[in-house]
XYZ file of C-alpha atoms in Angstrom:
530
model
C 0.000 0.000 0.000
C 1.200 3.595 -1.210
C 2.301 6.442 1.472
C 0.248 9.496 0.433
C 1.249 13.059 1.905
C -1.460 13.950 4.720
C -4.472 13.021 2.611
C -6.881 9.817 2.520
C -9.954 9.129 1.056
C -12.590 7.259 2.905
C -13.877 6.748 6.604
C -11.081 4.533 7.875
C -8.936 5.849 10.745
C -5.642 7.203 9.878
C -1.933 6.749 10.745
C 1.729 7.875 10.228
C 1.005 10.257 6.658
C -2.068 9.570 6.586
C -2.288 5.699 5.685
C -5.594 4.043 6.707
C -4.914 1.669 9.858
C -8.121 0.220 10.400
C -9.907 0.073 13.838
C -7.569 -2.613 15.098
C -4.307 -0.986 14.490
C -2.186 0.205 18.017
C -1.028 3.651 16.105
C -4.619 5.591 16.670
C -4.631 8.958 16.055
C -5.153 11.090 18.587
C -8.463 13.247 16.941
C -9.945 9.978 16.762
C -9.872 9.505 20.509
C -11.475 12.965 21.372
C -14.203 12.064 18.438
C -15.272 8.929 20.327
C -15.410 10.938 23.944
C -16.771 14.380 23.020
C -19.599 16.039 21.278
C -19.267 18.529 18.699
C -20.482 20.857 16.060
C -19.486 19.154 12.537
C -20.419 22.629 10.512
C -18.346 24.524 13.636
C -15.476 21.860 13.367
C -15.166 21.830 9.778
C -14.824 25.818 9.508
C -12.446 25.646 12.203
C -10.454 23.135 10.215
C -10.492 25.246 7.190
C -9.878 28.597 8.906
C -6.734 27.027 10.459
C -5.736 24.981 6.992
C -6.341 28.690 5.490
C -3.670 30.287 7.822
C -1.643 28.033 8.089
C -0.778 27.317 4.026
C -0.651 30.801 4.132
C 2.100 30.805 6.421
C 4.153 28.108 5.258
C 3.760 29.978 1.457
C 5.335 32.871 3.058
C 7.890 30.897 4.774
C 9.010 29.602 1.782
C 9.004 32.640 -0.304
C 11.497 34.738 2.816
C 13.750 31.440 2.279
C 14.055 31.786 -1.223
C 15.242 35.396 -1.342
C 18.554 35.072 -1.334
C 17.765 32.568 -5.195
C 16.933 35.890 -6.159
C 20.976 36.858 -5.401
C 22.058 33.824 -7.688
C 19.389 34.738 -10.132
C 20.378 38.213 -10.363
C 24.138 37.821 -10.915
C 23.837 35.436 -13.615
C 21.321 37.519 -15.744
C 22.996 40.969 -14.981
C 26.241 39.385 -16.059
C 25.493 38.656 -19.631
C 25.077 42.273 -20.693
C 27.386 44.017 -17.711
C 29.891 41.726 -18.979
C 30.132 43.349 -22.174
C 30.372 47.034 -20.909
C 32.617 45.654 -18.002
C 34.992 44.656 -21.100
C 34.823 48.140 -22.708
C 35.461 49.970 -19.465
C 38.487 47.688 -17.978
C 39.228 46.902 -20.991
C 39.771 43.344 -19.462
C 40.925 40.001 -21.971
C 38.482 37.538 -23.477
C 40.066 35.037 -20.810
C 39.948 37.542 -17.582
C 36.386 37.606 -18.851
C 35.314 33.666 -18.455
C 37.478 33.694 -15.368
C 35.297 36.895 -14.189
C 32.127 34.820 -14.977
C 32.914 31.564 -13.735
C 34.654 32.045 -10.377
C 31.493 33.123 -8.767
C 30.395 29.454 -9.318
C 33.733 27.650 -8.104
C 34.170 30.281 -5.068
C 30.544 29.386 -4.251
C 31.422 25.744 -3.291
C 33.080 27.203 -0.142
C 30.178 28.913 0.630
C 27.974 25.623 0.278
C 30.669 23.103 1.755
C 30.664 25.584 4.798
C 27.146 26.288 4.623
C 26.341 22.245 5.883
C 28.321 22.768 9.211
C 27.309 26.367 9.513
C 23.425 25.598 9.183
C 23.967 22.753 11.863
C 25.572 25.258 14.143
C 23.787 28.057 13.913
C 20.665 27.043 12.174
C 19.102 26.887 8.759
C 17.621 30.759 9.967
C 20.721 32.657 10.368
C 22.685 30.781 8.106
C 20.532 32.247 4.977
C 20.985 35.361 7.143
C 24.785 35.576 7.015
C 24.542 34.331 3.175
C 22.877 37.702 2.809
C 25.003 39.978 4.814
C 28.632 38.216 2.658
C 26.808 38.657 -1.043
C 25.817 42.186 0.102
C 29.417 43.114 1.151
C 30.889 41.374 -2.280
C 28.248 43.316 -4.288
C 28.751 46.230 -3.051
C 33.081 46.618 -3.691
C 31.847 45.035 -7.350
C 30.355 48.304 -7.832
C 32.917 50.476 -7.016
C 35.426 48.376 -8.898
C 38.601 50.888 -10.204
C 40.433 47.581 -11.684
C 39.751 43.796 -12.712
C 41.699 42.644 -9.379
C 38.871 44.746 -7.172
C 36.372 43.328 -8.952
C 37.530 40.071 -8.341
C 37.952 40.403 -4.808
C 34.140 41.387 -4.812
C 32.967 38.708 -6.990
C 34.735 35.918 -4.525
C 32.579 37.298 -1.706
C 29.496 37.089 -3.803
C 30.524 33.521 -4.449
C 30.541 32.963 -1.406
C 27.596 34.330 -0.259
C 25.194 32.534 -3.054
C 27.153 29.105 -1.805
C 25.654 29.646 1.488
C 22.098 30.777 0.467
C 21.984 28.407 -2.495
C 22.681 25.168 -0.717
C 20.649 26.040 2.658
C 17.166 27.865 1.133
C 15.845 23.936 -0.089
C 16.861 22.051 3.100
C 15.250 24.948 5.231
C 11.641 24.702 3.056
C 11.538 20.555 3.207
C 12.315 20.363 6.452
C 9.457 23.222 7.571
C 6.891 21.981 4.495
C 3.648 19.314 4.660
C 4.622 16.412 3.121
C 1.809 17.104 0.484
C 3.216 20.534 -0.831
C 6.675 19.589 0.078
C 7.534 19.153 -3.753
C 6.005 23.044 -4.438
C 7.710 24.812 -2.348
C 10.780 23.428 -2.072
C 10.771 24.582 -5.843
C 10.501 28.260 -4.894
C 14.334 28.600 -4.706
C 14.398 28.121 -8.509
C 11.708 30.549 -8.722
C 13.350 33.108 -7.478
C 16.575 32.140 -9.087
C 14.401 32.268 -12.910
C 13.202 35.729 -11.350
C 16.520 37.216 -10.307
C 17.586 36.094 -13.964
C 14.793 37.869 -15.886
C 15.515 40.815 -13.522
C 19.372 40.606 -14.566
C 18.037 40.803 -18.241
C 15.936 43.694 -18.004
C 18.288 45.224 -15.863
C 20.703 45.044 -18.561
C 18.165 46.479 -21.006
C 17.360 49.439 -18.643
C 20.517 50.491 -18.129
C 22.306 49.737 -20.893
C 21.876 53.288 -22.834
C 24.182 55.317 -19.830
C 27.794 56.079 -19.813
C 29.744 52.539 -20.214
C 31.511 53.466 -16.873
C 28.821 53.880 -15.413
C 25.912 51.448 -16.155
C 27.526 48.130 -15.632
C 27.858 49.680 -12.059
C 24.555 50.156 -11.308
C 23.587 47.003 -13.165
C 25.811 45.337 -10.285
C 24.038 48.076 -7.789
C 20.744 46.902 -8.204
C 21.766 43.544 -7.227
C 21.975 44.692 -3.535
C 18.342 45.486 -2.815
C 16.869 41.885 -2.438
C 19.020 41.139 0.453
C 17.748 44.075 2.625
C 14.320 42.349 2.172
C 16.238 38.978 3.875
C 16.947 41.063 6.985
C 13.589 41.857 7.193
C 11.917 38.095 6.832
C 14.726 36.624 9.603
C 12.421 38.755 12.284
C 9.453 36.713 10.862
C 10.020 32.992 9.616
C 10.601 30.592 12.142
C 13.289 28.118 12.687
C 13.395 24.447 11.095
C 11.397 22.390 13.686
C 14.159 19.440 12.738
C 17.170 21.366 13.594
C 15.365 22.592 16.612
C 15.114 18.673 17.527
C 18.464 18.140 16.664
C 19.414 20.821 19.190
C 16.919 19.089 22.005
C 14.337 22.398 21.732
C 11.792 19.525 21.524
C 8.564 22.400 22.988
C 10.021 25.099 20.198
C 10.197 22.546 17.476
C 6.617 21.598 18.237
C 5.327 24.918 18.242
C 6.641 25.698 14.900
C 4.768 22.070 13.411
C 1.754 23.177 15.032
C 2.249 26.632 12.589
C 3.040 24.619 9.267
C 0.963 21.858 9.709
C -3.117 22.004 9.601
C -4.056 18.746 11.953
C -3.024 18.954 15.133
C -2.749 14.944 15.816
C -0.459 15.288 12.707
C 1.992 17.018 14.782
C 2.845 14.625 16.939
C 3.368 11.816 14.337
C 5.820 14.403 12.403
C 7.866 14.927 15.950
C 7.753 11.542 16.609
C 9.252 10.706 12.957
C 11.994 13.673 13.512
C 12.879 12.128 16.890
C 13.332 8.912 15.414
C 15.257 10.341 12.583
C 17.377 12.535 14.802
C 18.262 9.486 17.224
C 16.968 11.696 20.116
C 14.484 8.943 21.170
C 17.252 6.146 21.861
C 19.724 9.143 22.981
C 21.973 8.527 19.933
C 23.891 11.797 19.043
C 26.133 11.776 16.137
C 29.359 13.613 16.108
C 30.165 15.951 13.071
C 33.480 13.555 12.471
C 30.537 10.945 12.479
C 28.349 12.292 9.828
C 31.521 12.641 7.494
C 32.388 9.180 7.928
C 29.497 7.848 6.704
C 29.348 10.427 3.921
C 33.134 9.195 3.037
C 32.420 5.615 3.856
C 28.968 5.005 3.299
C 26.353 1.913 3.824
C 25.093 0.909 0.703
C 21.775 3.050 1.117
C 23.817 6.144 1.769
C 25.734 5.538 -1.641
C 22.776 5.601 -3.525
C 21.382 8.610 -1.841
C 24.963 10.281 -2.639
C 24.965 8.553 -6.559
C 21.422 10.083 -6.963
C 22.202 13.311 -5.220
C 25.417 14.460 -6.232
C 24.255 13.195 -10.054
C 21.166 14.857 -10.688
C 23.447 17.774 -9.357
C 25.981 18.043 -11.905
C 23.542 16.743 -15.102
C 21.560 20.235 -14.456
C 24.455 21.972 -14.871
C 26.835 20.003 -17.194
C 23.685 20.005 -19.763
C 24.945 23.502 -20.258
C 22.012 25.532 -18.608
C 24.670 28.520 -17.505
C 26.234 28.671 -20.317
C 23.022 29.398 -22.436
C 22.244 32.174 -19.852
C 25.076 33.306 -18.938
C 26.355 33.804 -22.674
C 22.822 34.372 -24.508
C 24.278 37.526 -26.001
C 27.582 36.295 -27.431
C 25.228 33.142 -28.426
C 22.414 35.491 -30.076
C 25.024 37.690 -31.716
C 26.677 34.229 -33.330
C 23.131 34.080 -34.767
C 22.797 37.218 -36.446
C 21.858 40.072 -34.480
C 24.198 42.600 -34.067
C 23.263 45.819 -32.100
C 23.562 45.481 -28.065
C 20.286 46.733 -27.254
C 18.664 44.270 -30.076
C 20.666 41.510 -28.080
C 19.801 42.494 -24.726
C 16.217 42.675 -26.043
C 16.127 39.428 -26.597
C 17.626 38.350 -23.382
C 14.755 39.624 -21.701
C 12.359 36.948 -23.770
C 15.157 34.141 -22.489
C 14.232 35.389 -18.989
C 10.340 35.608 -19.487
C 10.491 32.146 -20.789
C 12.831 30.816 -18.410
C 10.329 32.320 -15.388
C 7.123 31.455 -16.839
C 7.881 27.544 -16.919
C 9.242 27.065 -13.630
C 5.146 28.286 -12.585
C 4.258 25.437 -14.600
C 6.556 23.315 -12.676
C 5.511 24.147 -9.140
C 1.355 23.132 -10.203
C 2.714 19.758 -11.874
C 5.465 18.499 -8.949
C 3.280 17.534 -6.591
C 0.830 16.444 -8.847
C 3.014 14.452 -11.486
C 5.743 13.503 -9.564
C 9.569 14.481 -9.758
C 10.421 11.481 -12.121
C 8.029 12.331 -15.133
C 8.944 16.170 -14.977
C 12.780 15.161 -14.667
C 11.637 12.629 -17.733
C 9.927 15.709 -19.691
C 12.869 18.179 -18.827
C 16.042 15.940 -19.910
C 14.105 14.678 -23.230
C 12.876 18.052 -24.101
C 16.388 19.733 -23.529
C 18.304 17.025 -25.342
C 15.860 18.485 -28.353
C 16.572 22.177 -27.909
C 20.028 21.625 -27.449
C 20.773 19.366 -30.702
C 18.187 21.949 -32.875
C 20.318 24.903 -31.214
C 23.391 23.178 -32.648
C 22.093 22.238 -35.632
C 20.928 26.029 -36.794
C 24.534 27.276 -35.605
C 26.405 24.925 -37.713
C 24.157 24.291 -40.557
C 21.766 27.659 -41.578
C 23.008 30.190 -43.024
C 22.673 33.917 -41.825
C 19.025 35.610 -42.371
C 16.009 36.022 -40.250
C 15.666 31.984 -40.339
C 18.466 31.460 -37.971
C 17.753 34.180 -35.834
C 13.975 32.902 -35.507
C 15.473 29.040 -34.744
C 18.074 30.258 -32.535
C 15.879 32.090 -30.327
C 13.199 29.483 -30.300
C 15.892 26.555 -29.723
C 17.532 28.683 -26.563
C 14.044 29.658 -25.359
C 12.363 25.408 -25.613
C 15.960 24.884 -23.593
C 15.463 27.528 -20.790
C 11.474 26.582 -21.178
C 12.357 22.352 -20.527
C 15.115 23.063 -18.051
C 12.609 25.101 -15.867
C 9.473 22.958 -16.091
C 11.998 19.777 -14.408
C 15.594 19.184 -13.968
C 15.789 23.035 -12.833
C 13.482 22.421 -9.375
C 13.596 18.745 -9.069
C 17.088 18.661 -8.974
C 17.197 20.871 -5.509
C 14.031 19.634 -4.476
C 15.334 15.889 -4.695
C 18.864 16.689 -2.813
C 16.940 18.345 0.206
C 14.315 15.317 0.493
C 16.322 11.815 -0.037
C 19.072 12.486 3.114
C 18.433 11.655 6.240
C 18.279 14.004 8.766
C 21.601 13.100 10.398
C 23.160 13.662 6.869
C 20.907 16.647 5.141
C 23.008 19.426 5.883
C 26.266 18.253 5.010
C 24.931 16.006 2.260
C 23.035 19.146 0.208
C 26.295 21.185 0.881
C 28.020 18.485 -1.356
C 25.334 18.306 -3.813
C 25.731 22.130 -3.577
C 29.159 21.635 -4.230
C 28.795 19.501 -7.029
C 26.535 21.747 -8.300
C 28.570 25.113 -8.635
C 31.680 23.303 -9.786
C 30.255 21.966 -12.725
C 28.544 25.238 -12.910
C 32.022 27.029 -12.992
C 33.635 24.613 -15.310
C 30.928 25.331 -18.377
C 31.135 28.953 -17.807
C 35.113 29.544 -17.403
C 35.576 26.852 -20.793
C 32.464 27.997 -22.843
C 34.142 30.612 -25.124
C 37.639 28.785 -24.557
C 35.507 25.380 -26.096
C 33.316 27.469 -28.753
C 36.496 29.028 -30.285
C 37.907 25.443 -30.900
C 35.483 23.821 -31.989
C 32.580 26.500 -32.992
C 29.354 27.123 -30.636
C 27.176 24.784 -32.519
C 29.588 22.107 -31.833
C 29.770 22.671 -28.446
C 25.648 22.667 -28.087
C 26.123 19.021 -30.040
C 28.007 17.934 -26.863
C 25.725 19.587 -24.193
C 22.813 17.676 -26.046
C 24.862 14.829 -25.656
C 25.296 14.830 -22.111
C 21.873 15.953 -21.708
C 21.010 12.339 -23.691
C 22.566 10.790 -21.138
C 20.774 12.305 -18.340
C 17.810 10.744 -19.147
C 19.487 7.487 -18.887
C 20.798 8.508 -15.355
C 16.888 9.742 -13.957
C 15.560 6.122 -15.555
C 18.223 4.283 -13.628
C 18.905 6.381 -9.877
C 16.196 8.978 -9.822
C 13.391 6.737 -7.129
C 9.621 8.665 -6.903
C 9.414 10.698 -3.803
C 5.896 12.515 -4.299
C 3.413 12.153 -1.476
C 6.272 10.742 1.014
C 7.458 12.228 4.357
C 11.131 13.145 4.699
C 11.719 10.168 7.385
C 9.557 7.621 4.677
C 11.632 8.595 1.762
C 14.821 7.120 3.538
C 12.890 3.468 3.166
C 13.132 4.110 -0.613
C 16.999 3.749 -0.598
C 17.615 0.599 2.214
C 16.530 -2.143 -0.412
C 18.129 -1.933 -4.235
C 14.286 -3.092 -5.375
C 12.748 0.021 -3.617
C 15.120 2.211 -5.774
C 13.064 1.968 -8.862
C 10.458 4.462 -7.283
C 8.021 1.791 -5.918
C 5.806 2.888 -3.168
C 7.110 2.082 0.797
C 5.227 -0.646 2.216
C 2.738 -0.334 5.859
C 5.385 -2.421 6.938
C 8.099 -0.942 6.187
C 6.705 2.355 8.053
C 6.031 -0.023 10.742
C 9.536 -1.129 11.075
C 10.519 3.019 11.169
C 8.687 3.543 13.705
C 9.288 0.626 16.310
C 13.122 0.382 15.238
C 15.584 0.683 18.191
């Protein structure tokens, strides 16, 4: 029998996330008790019920949406950097190579960030940790602006770096671990909301600005970039902190006052904190030491391999399948295609970054409805597609409105397929499949694995499209992107509808890895293990 999120249909009693135990099952919820012994209202119950589901999605949404506002730092940087990039070049009159290096260091630099985010988030918590992401981009940003010389600039950009490793890795752990199971999948897809948001904001910054003095609009391109993460300081005052770290820490009252804000039944409660003790190893007094959590993450069970395989994979496929280099280098890419003026270019940037925005809404309706595999299955086809037909128009059609009007549509159907799966699922996936003993350090890695490949496309794209022309290198991102579909058939397992502690079940027997459904049994075993 399937685990469903917090949902069942019919009149049978319910147990752990919401499976139906039948009337002669020990695990009774505790509602049902206070049904048999009390008399109530059923119209004044069931507005209750809705007033506090109301409120309560409602505050979970806006957790989700403070957590993801320092995406919109990542976001931001990338799209602003296409265009500031060029008038960066005319003003500092900096080399074709200082330029990839100037692009792609913010994405190796940011693996600090995320390798020290994991033991910084399980210090200080998942809260202040997006906090202090904030406070280093805004410091980084801020001597980028007032740049005199390419070294300056640099020293500002590895501060940024650092600053979008810590926000980037910790924003998805945070929203799982504070989410219903049900709309888990949603809203730990806001990050890459806000990331396709700061993007199309980079673009049209780039438009805006792009008609002032050339030493002076890349700067306030840059500039702009600071603004989100004053709104960050704001939302620390209001969102609360994960209820798992607070177990972790032995705040057992605060984390259950925080699960009685995200989650609508009460009796629900109670089987999440019992799930997190179990998980955390509180209820057997088991505490694991930080040199502990890196051993098994360096030498780890069978299970924990496949967690790290399917991780630390779906990781580098999102960006090795070229995604940063399309949006990071849409100019140079659109200008290879035919258009020549700046402001034409930039222009069409901005319909990249519509595109790129609009799909990632069609992503969070679908990934708790669809699934994670069938979107990932979608995404990875569809991209393999754009990527081959971008190639194909480079290489093969000769100059006139025809390859402008392919090249635009083939980058757009990329941006378009990468949003609509691999883009979400991927972060969504790496926050949900660790345990919790693991999560931290385990996203930072994914994290990790994440930026580097990141860093690698964008500091050898030109280097790569010089040798061997940019249509040839979108034939080999299409490639890759092939075989990313091959890697979500075989390592990718379902994880819709399941709670954090069930999903761990999926990767303890090789035949549950295929995405079949945990077993009562199996949940059974969870919750009476030792």
């Amino acid at each position: 029998m399937g685990l469903m999120g917090v949902q069942e249909h019919g009149n049978g009693e319910m147990g752990m996330s919401g499976i139906s135990l039948g009337t002669k099952n020990k695990y009774k919820r505790m509602d049902s008790e206070q049904s048999e012994d009390q008399d109530f209202d059923p119209s004044h119950h069931h507005h209750q019920r809705e007033d506090r589901g109301s409120s309560t999605r409602k505050y979970v949404f806006a957790c989700a949406v403070f957590a993801s506002l320092n995406n919109v730092l990542l976001g931001y940087d990338v799209g602003v950097m296409s265009g500031a990039i060029i008038f960066i070049q005319k003003d500092l009159k900096i080399t074709e190579v200082q330029e990839e290096i100037l692009i792609g260091i913010l994405s190796i630099v940011s693996l600090f960030g995320s390798l020290a985010g994991g033991k910084t988030s399980d210090v200080i918590g998942r809260k202040w940790t997006m906090g202090l992401a904030a406070v280093v981009f805004q410091i980084g940003a801020a001597i980028m602006t007032v740049a005199p010389s390419f070294q300056v600039l640099m020293i500002g950009r590895f501060l940024a770096g650092v600053g979008i490793g810590l926000g980037v890795m910790i924003a998805p752990v945070y929203i799982a671990e504070i989410s219903p199971t049900v709309s888990r999948g949603s809203l730990t897809s806001f990050p890459e909301i806000f990331i396709n948001l700061g993007i199309l904001l980079g673009y049209v910054s780039n438009y805006a600005f792009s008609g002032l003095p050339v030493h002076i609009n890349w700067r306030i391109m840059l500039a702009v970039g600071i603004l989100p993460s004053i709104f960050i300081g704001f939302a620390l005052f209001i969102i609360p902190e994960s209820p798992r770290w607070l177990v972790m820490q032995n705040r057992i009252e605060e984390a259950r006052t925080v699960l009685l804000k995200t989650n609508e039944n009460e009796a629900e409660v109670e089987e999440r904190l019992a799930e997190i003790l179990l998980a955390a190893g509180i209820s057997n007094t088991e505490k694991y030491e930080e040199k502990a959590v890196w051993h098994e993450l360096l030498r780890p069970s069978p299970a924990t391999r496949r967690m790290l395989v399917t991780g630390f994979g779906i990781q580098c496929f999102q960006q090795i399948t070229g995604i940063d280099a399309t949006v990071y280098y849409s100019p140079e890419i659109l200008k290879g295609a035919g258009i020549e003026s700046d402001s034409k270019v930039l222009a069409a940037t901005v319909a990249v970054g519509v595109t790129k925005t609009v799909f990632i809404l069609v992503a969070i309706i679908l990934i708790d409805k669809l699934g994670r595999k069938p979107l990932l299955y979608l995404s990875t086809i569809g991209m393999t597609v754009c990527l081959f037909s971008l190639g194909f128009t480079l290489t093969f059609l000769g100059k006139g409105q025809m390859r402008i009007l392919f090249a635009l549509l083939s980058v757009c159907g990329n941006v378009a397929f990468f949003s609509v799966g691999i883009g979400p699922v991927c972060w969504v996936l790496t926050s949900e499949i660790f345990p919790l003993r693991l999560r931290a350090q385990a996203a930072a890695l994914g994290a990790v694995g994440n930026r580097v490949s990141s860093g690698i496309v964008a500091m050898s794209f030109l280097s790569v499209s010089r040798a061997i022309s940019v249509g040839g290198t979108f034939f080999i991102f299409s490639a890759i992107s092939a075989l990313s579909v091959l890697f979500v058939h075989t390592f990718v397992p379902e994880t819709k509808g399941k709670s954090l502690e069930q999903i761990e079940l999926l990767f303890q027997d090789n035949h549950e890895w295929q995405g079949s459904e945990v077993e009562l049994g199996d949940v059974e075993h969870l919750v009476q293990k030792e």
